[in-house]
PDB file of C-alpha atoms in Angstrom:
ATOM      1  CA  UNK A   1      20.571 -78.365 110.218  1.00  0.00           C
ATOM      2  CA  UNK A   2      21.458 -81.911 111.458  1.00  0.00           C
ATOM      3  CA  UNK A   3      24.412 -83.347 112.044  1.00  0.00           C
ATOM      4  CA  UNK A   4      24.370 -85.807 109.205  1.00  0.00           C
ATOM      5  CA  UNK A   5      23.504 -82.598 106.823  1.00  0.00           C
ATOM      6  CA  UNK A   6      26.689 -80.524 108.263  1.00  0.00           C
ATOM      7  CA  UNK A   7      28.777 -83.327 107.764  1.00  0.00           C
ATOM      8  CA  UNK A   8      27.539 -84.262 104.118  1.00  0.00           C
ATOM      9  CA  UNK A   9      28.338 -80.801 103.423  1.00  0.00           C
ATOM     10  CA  UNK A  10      31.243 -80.708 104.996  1.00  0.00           C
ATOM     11  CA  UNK A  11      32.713 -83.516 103.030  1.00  0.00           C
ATOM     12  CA  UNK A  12      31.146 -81.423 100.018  1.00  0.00           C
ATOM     13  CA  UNK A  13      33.596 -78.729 100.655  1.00  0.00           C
ATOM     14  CA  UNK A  14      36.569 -80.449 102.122  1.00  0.00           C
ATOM     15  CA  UNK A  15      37.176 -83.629  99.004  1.00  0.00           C
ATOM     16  CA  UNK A  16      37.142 -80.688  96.718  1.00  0.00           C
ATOM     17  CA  UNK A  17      39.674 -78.844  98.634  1.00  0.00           C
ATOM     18  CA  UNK A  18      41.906 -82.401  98.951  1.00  0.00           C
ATOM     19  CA  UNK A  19      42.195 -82.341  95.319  1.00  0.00           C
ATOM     20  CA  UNK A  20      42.787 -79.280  94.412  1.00  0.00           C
ATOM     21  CA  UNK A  21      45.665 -78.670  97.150  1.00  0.00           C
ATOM     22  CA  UNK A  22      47.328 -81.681  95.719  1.00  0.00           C
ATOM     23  CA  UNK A  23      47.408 -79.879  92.378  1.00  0.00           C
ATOM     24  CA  UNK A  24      48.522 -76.921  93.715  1.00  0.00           C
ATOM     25  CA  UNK A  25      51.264 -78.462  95.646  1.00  0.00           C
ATOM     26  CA  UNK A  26      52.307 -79.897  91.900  1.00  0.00           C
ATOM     27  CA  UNK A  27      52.022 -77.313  89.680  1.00  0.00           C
ATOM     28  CA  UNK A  28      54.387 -74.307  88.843  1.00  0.00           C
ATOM     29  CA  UNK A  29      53.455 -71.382  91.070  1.00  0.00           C
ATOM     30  CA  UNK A  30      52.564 -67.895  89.971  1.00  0.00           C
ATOM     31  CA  UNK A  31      50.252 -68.932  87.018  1.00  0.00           C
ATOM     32  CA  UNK A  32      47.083 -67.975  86.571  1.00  0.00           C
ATOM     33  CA  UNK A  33      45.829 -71.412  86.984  1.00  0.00           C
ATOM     34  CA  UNK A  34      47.755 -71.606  90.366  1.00  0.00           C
ATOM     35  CA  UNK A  35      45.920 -68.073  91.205  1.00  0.00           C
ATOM     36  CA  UNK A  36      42.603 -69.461  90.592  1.00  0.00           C
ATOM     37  CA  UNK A  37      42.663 -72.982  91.950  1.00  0.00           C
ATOM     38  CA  UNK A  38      43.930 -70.915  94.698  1.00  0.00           C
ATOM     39  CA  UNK A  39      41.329 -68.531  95.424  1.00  0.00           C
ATOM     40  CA  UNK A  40      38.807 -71.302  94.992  1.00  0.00           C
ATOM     41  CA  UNK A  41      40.794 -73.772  97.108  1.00  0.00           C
ATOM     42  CA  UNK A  42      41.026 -70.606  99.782  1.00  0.00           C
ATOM     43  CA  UNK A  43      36.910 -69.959  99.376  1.00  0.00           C
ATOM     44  CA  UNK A  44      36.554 -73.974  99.956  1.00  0.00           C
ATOM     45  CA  UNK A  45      39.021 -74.077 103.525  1.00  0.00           C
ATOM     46  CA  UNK A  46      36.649 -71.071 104.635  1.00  0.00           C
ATOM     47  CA  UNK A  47      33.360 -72.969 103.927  1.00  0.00           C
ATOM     48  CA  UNK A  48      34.877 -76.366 104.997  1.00  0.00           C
ATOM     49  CA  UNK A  49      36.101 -75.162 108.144  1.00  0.00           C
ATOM     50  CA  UNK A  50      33.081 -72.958 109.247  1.00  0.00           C
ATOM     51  CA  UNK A  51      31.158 -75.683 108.312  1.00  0.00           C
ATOM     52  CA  UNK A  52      32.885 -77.585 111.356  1.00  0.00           C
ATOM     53  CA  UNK A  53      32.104 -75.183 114.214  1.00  0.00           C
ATOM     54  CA  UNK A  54      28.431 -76.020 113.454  1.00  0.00           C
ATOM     55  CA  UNK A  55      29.620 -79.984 113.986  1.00  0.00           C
ATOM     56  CA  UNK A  56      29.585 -80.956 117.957  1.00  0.00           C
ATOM     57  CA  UNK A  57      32.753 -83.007 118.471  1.00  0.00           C
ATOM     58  CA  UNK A  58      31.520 -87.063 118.842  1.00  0.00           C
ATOM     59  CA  UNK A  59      34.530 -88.680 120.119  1.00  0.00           C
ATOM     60  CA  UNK A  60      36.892 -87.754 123.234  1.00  0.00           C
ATOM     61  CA  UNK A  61      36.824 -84.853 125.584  1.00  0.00           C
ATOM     62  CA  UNK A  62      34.632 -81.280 124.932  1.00  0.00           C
ATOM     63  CA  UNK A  63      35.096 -77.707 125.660  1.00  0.00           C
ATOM     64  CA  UNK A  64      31.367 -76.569 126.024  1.00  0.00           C
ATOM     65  CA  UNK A  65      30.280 -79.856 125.195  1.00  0.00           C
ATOM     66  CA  UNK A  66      30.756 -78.693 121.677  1.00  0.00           C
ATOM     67  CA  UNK A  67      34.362 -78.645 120.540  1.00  0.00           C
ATOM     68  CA  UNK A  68      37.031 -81.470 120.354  1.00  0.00           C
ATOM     69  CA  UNK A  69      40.559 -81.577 119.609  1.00  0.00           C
ATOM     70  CA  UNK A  70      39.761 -81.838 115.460  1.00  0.00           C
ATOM     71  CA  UNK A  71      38.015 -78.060 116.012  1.00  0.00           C
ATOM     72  CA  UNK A  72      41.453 -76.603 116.521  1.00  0.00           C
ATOM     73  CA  UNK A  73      42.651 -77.695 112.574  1.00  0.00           C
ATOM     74  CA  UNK A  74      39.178 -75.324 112.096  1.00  0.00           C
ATOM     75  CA  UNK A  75      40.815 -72.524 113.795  1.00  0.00           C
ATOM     76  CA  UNK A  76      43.923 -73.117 112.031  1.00  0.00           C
ATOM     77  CA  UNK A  77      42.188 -72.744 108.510  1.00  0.00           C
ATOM     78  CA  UNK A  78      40.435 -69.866 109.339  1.00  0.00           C
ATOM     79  CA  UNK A  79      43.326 -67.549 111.087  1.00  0.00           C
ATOM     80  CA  UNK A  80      45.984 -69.239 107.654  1.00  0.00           C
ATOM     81  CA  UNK A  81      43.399 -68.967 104.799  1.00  0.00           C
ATOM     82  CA  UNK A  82      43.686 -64.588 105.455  1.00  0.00           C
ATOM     83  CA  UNK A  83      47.045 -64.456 106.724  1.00  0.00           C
ATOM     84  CA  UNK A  84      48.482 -66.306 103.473  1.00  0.00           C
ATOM     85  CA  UNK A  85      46.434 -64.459 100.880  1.00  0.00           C
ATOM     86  CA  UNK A  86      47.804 -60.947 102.563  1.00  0.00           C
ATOM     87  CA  UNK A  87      51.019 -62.576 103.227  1.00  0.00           C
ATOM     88  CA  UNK A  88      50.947 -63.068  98.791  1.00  0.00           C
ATOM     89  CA  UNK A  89      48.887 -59.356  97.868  1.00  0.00           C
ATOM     90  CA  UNK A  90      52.304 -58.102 100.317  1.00  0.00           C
ATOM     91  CA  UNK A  91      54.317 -59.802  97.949  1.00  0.00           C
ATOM     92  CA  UNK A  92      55.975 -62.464 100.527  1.00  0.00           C
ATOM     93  CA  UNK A  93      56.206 -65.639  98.775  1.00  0.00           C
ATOM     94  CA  UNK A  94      57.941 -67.424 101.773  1.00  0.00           C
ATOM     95  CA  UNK A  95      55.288 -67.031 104.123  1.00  0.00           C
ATOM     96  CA  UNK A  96      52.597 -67.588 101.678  1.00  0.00           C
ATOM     97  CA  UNK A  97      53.857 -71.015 100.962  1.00  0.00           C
ATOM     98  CA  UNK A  98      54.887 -72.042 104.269  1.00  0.00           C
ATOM     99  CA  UNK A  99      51.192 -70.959 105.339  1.00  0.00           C
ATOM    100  CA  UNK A 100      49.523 -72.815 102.371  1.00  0.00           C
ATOM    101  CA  UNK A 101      51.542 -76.152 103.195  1.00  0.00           C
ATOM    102  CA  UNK A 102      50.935 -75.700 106.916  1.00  0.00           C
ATOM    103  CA  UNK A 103      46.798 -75.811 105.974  1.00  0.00           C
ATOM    104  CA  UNK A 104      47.260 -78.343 103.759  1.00  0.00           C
ATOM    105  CA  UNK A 105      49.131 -81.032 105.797  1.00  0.00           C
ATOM    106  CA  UNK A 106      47.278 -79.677 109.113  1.00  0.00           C
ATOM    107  CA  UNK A 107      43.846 -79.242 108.272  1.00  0.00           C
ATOM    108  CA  UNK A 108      43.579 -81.812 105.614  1.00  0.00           C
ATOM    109  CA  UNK A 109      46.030 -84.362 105.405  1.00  0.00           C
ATOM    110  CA  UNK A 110      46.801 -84.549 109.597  1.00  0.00           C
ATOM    111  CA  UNK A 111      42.601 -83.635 110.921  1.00  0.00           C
ATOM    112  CA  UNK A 112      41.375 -85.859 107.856  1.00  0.00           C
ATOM    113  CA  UNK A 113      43.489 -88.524 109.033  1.00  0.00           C
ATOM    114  CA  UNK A 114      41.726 -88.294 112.645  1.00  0.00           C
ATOM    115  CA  UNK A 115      38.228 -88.839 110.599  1.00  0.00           C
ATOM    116  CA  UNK A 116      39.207 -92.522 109.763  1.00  0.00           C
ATOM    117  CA  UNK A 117      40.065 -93.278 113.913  1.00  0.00           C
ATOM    118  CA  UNK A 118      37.335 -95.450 115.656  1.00  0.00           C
ATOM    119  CA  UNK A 119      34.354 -94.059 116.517  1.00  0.00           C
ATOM    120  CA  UNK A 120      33.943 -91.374 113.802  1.00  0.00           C
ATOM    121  CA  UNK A 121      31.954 -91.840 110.989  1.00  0.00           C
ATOM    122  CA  UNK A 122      34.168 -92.289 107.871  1.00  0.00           C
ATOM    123  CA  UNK A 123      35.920 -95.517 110.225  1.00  0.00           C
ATOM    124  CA  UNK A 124      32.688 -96.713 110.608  1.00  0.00           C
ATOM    125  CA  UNK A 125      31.556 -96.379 106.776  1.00  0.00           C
ATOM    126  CA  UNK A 126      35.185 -97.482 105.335  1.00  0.00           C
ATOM    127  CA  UNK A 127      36.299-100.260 108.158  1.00  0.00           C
ATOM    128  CA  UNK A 128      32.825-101.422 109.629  1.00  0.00           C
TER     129      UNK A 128
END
């Protein structure tokens, strides 16, 4: 799959995930609609962030000329997205939501940030 493909899929995954982890952050907790926008909101960080390791990093230094700095908000989704949803099934509520705000600020708010720095795509759509 090309890079353009990965990325439109990417985006696919990750806008989705944007919105609905604002909602979450706003609604009451514990309800069922909390539950499910969470579980889809958790399926969507998986996709969006395994869709990444396929991406080769464009701009700055590589490790294997694959991975940039932006891969490590990748690894941060995929080690929170489990360790919140068994940090909730054991019942701790404090380390379920400092997890869920951690991956939503890190791997959204903070790595989507990078995406609109010079050189990357979205700068070059939005600003060019």
């Amino acid at each position: 799959m090309s890079y353009i493909n990965l990325m439109y899929l990417h985006l696919a995954t990750v806008v989705p995930c944007f919105i609905i982890g604002t909602i979450l952050l706003l609604i009451k907790k514990g309800t069922n609609t909390h539950k499910n926008f969470g579980r889809v909101y958790m399926i969507l960080m998986l996709i969006t962030a395994g869709i990444t390791l396929f991406m080769p990093a464009e701009v700055g230094p590589r490790i294997f000329n694959h991975f940039g700095w932006i891969h490590s908000f990748s690894f941060l989704a995929i080690y929170t997205v489990p360790t919140a949803y068994l940090a909730i099934k054991k019942g701790n509520v404090k380390a379920h939501k400092r997890k869920m705000i951690l991956l939503y600020f890190g791997a959204i708010i903070i790595a989507g940030g990078f995406t609109f720095t010079p050189g990357r795509y979205l700068y070059n759509l939005f600003f060019s």
